[in-house]
Amino acid sequence: DAVALDVDHVVHEARRAFSGGWSAYRWPELRERLERVAAAIPAGRPDLEVAALTMLGAARRHLGAPEESARVLDRAAALAAQNAAVVPDPPLVHLLEHVALTDVALGDLDHAVPAARRAVRVASAARLSGELMKALGTLGLVELARGRSAAAVDAQARALDIAHVYRPAGCVRTHAYLAQARGAAGDLEGARAAFEEGLAHAAEHSAAGQ
């Protein structure tokens, strides 16, 4: 039990580090760390292994190696499918999001769509507001890559509604995604409004944190 608790802590700390991966571009360091974490997880903990492999696959994509990312995420997906009864919804949704984003990076949009849509379904059914926000954002990026700008706007607008309720301090990125989708849809006024609202919210949150 003590070992299991240690492994849980290691993966938890890796998640915290992963969430700040873009800060000072820490992906090379995080990739090495996640490789060690994934290798250290004992048999019988597929939940933690799926979580670690998902983060490792994402880190490799962020480092410009989507083919390597896809191989790692395929391992995670196979593990999740084999252990569906014990892999919780949050790591499953996270996996599906990164499968979809890696497929977009590889140009495999036919595969990206069902992964993104399943992420939204699982997060919605499990009432995971934070993951649903990210899943909708992922779906929006997939739809934008497919040239379906109206669908991208809808997904990002839904994600922004959730962000404003549950994660107001983290809404700025979603504003940017919505502005991008509206611009692609030809709604330049809407894109400008989303961008300016995002800037205003960023200033508000920055002032509140001082």
Short mmCIF file of C-alpha atoms in Angstrom, two decimals:
data_model
loop_
_atom_site.label_atom_id
_atom_site.label_comp_id
_atom_site.label_asym_id
_atom_site.label_seq_id
_atom_site.Cartn_x
_atom_site.Cartn_y
_atom_site.Cartn_z
CA ASP A 1 0.00 0.00 0.00
CA ALA A 2 2.85 2.38 0.82
CA VAL A 3 4.40 1.73 -2.59
CA ALA A 4 1.06 2.31 -4.30
CA LEU A 5 0.65 5.58 -2.45
CA ASP A 6 4.14 6.66 -3.52
CA VAL A 7 3.34 5.89 -7.16
CA ASP A 8 0.07 7.81 -6.92
CA HIS A 9 2.02 10.77 -5.57
CA VAL A 10 4.62 10.55 -8.33
CA VAL A 11 1.94 10.60 -11.04
CA HIS A 12 0.06 13.38 -9.26
CA GLU A 13 3.21 15.52 -9.18
CA ALA A 14 3.87 14.70 -12.83
CA ARG A 15 0.37 15.94 -13.68
CA ARG A 16 1.07 19.22 -11.88
CA ALA A 17 4.31 19.66 -13.81
CA PHE A 18 2.62 18.72 -17.08
CA SER A 19 -0.02 21.43 -16.62
CA GLY A 20 2.77 24.01 -16.72
CA GLY A 21 4.65 22.50 -19.62
CA TRP A 22 4.40 25.58 -21.82
CA SER A 23 5.89 27.76 -19.07
CA ALA A 24 9.49 28.40 -20.16
CA TYR A 25 8.98 25.54 -22.66
CA ARG A 26 9.66 22.67 -20.26
CA TRP A 27 8.67 19.86 -22.63
CA PRO A 28 12.16 18.35 -23.09
CA GLU A 29 12.58 18.06 -19.33
CA LEU A 30 9.02 16.78 -18.91
CA ARG A 31 9.45 14.13 -21.60
CA GLU A 32 12.43 12.67 -19.76
CA ARG A 33 10.59 12.82 -16.45
CA LEU A 34 7.47 11.17 -17.87
CA GLU A 35 9.52 8.40 -19.47
CA ARG A 36 10.90 7.57 -16.02
CA VAL A 37 7.46 7.81 -14.41
CA ALA A 38 5.84 5.53 -17.00
CA ALA A 39 8.62 2.95 -16.63
CA ALA A 40 8.30 2.96 -12.82
CA ILE A 41 4.58 2.18 -12.60
CA PRO A 42 4.09 -1.39 -11.34
CA ALA A 43 1.85 -3.98 -12.93
CA GLY A 44 -1.71 -3.75 -11.71
CA ARG A 45 -2.01 0.03 -12.01
CA PRO A 46 -3.30 0.56 -15.56
CA ASP A 47 -5.06 3.73 -14.42
CA LEU A 48 -1.74 5.37 -13.61
CA GLU A 49 0.01 3.90 -16.63
CA VAL A 50 -2.67 5.30 -18.98
CA ALA A 51 -2.31 8.71 -17.32
CA ALA A 52 1.49 8.70 -17.58
CA LEU A 53 1.57 7.44 -21.17
CA THR A 54 -0.97 10.06 -22.20
CA MET A 55 1.18 12.86 -20.80
CA LEU A 56 4.29 11.35 -22.37
CA GLY A 57 2.58 11.12 -25.76
CA ALA A 58 1.43 14.72 -25.50
CA ALA A 59 4.92 15.90 -24.53
CA ARG A 60 6.39 14.17 -27.57
CA ARG A 61 3.82 15.85 -29.83
CA HIS A 62 4.64 19.23 -28.31
CA LEU A 63 8.28 18.54 -29.14
CA GLY A 64 7.40 18.07 -32.80
CA ALA A 65 7.28 14.27 -32.96
CA PRO A 66 3.63 13.36 -33.66
CA GLU A 67 4.53 9.91 -34.99
CA GLU A 68 6.23 9.05 -31.69
CA SER A 69 3.27 10.55 -29.86
CA ALA A 70 0.86 8.35 -31.79
CA ARG A 71 2.80 5.19 -30.89
CA VAL A 72 2.74 6.05 -27.18
CA LEU A 73 -0.94 6.99 -27.25
CA ASP A 74 -1.78 3.77 -29.10
CA ARG A 75 -0.23 1.87 -26.17
CA ALA A 76 -2.27 3.91 -23.73
CA ALA A 77 -5.48 3.36 -25.72
CA ALA A 78 -4.93 -0.40 -25.88
CA LEU A 79 -4.26 -0.48 -22.13
CA ALA A 80 -7.39 1.57 -21.43
CA ALA A 81 -9.51 -0.73 -23.59
CA GLN A 82 -8.15 -3.85 -21.88
CA ASN A 83 -8.80 -2.39 -18.43
CA ALA A 84 -11.96 -0.38 -19.03
CA ALA A 85 -13.42 -1.38 -15.66
CA VAL A 86 -10.57 0.14 -13.66
CA VAL A 87 -9.46 3.14 -15.74
CA PRO A 88 -11.46 6.15 -14.47
CA ASP A 89 -13.13 8.67 -16.73
CA PRO A 90 -10.71 11.60 -16.20
CA PRO A 91 -7.59 9.86 -17.59
CA LEU A 92 -9.70 8.31 -20.35
CA VAL A 93 -10.99 11.72 -21.45
CA HIS A 94 -7.47 13.14 -21.28
CA LEU A 95 -6.25 10.28 -23.46
CA LEU A 96 -9.00 10.78 -26.04
CA GLU A 97 -8.25 14.50 -26.24
CA HIS A 98 -4.59 13.88 -27.01
CA VAL A 99 -5.36 11.08 -29.44
CA ALA A 100 -7.53 13.57 -31.35
CA LEU A 101 -4.92 16.35 -31.25
CA THR A 102 -2.15 14.01 -32.37
CA ASP A 103 -4.35 12.79 -35.22
CA VAL A 104 -4.81 16.42 -36.27
CA ALA A 105 -1.04 16.90 -36.21
CA LEU A 106 -0.70 13.82 -38.45
CA GLY A 107 -3.52 14.94 -40.76
CA ASP A 108 -5.68 11.93 -39.85
CA LEU A 109 -8.90 13.89 -39.37
CA ASP A 110 -11.16 10.87 -39.91
CA HIS A 111 -9.68 9.31 -36.77
CA ALA A 112 -9.54 12.58 -34.84
CA VAL A 113 -13.29 13.22 -35.05
CA PRO A 114 -14.57 10.12 -33.18
CA ALA A 115 -11.88 10.48 -30.50
CA ALA A 116 -12.81 14.11 -29.85
CA ARG A 117 -16.54 13.38 -29.85
CA ARG A 118 -16.10 10.45 -27.48
CA ALA A 119 -14.10 12.66 -25.12
CA VAL A 120 -17.03 15.09 -25.00
CA ARG A 121 -19.54 12.27 -24.41
CA VAL A 122 -17.54 10.66 -21.59
CA ALA A 123 -16.81 13.98 -19.85
CA SER A 124 -20.43 15.09 -20.16
CA ALA A 125 -21.85 11.80 -18.85
CA ALA A 126 -19.44 11.84 -15.90
CA ARG A 127 -20.17 15.52 -15.15
CA LEU A 128 -16.49 16.41 -15.36
CA SER A 129 -16.75 20.15 -15.96
CA GLY A 130 -13.03 20.77 -16.32
CA GLU A 131 -12.50 17.87 -18.70
CA LEU A 132 -15.66 18.74 -20.63
CA MET A 133 -14.32 22.24 -21.20
CA LYS A 134 -11.07 20.81 -22.57
CA ALA A 135 -12.86 18.13 -24.58
CA LEU A 136 -15.06 20.75 -26.25
CA GLY A 137 -11.98 22.84 -26.95
CA THR A 138 -10.34 19.80 -28.53
CA LEU A 139 -13.43 19.14 -30.63
CA GLY A 140 -13.38 22.77 -31.73
CA LEU A 141 -9.77 22.45 -32.90
CA VAL A 142 -10.60 19.25 -34.77
CA GLU A 143 -13.59 20.85 -36.47
CA LEU A 144 -11.48 23.86 -37.42
CA ALA A 145 -8.87 21.56 -38.97
CA ARG A 146 -11.67 19.93 -40.97
CA GLY A 147 -12.76 23.32 -42.28
CA ARG A 148 -16.02 23.19 -40.33
CA SER A 149 -15.72 26.64 -38.79
CA ALA A 150 -19.36 26.93 -37.64
CA ALA A 151 -19.04 23.68 -35.69
CA ALA A 152 -15.73 24.92 -34.27
CA VAL A 153 -17.38 28.15 -33.10
CA ASP A 154 -20.16 26.17 -31.41
CA ALA A 155 -17.73 23.89 -29.58
CA GLN A 156 -15.48 26.72 -28.41
CA ALA A 157 -18.45 28.84 -27.31
CA ARG A 158 -19.73 25.93 -25.22
CA ALA A 159 -16.25 25.48 -23.74
CA LEU A 160 -16.10 29.17 -22.88
CA ASP A 161 -19.46 29.04 -21.10
CA ILE A 162 -18.09 26.26 -18.88
CA ALA A 163 -14.82 28.11 -18.29
CA HIS A 164 -16.64 31.22 -17.11
CA VAL A 165 -18.61 29.20 -14.55
CA TYR A 166 -16.04 26.72 -13.29
CA ARG A 167 -12.59 28.05 -14.26
CA PRO A 168 -12.86 31.81 -14.81
CA ALA A 169 -9.14 32.35 -14.24
CA GLY A 170 -8.38 29.96 -17.11
CA CYS A 171 -10.77 31.38 -19.70
CA VAL A 172 -8.26 33.42 -21.72
CA ARG A 173 -7.02 30.56 -23.89
CA THR A 174 -10.58 29.55 -24.73
CA HIS A 175 -11.34 33.15 -25.73
CA ALA A 176 -8.40 32.91 -28.14
CA TYR A 177 -9.68 29.64 -29.61
CA LEU A 178 -13.15 31.14 -30.03
CA ALA A 179 -11.69 34.22 -31.72
CA GLN A 180 -9.74 31.96 -34.09
CA ALA A 181 -12.85 29.93 -34.94
CA ARG A 182 -14.99 33.03 -35.51
CA GLY A 183 -12.32 34.52 -37.73
CA ALA A 184 -12.22 31.34 -39.80
CA ALA A 185 -16.01 31.54 -40.08
CA GLY A 186 -15.73 35.05 -41.48
CA ASP A 187 -17.16 36.70 -38.37
CA LEU A 188 -14.42 39.29 -37.90
CA GLU A 189 -16.44 41.42 -35.48
CA GLY A 190 -17.17 38.38 -33.35
CA ALA A 191 -13.52 37.36 -33.47
CA ARG A 192 -12.44 40.83 -32.35
CA ALA A 193 -15.03 40.82 -29.55
CA ALA A 194 -13.86 37.41 -28.27
CA PHE A 195 -10.23 38.55 -28.38
CA GLU A 196 -10.92 41.82 -26.58
CA GLU A 197 -13.06 40.11 -23.94
CA GLY A 198 -10.23 37.66 -23.35
CA LEU A 199 -7.76 40.51 -22.87
CA ALA A 200 -10.14 42.19 -20.42
CA HIS A 201 -10.56 39.00 -18.42
CA ALA A 202 -6.80 38.46 -18.38
CA ALA A 203 -6.33 41.95 -16.94
CA GLU A 204 -9.05 41.33 -14.35
CA HIS A 205 -7.54 38.06 -13.18
CA SER A 206 -4.05 39.56 -13.11
CA ALA A 207 -5.27 42.47 -10.97
CA ALA A 208 -7.14 40.10 -8.65
CA GLY A 209 -3.99 38.04 -8.13
CA GLN A 210 -1.88 41.01 -7.09
#
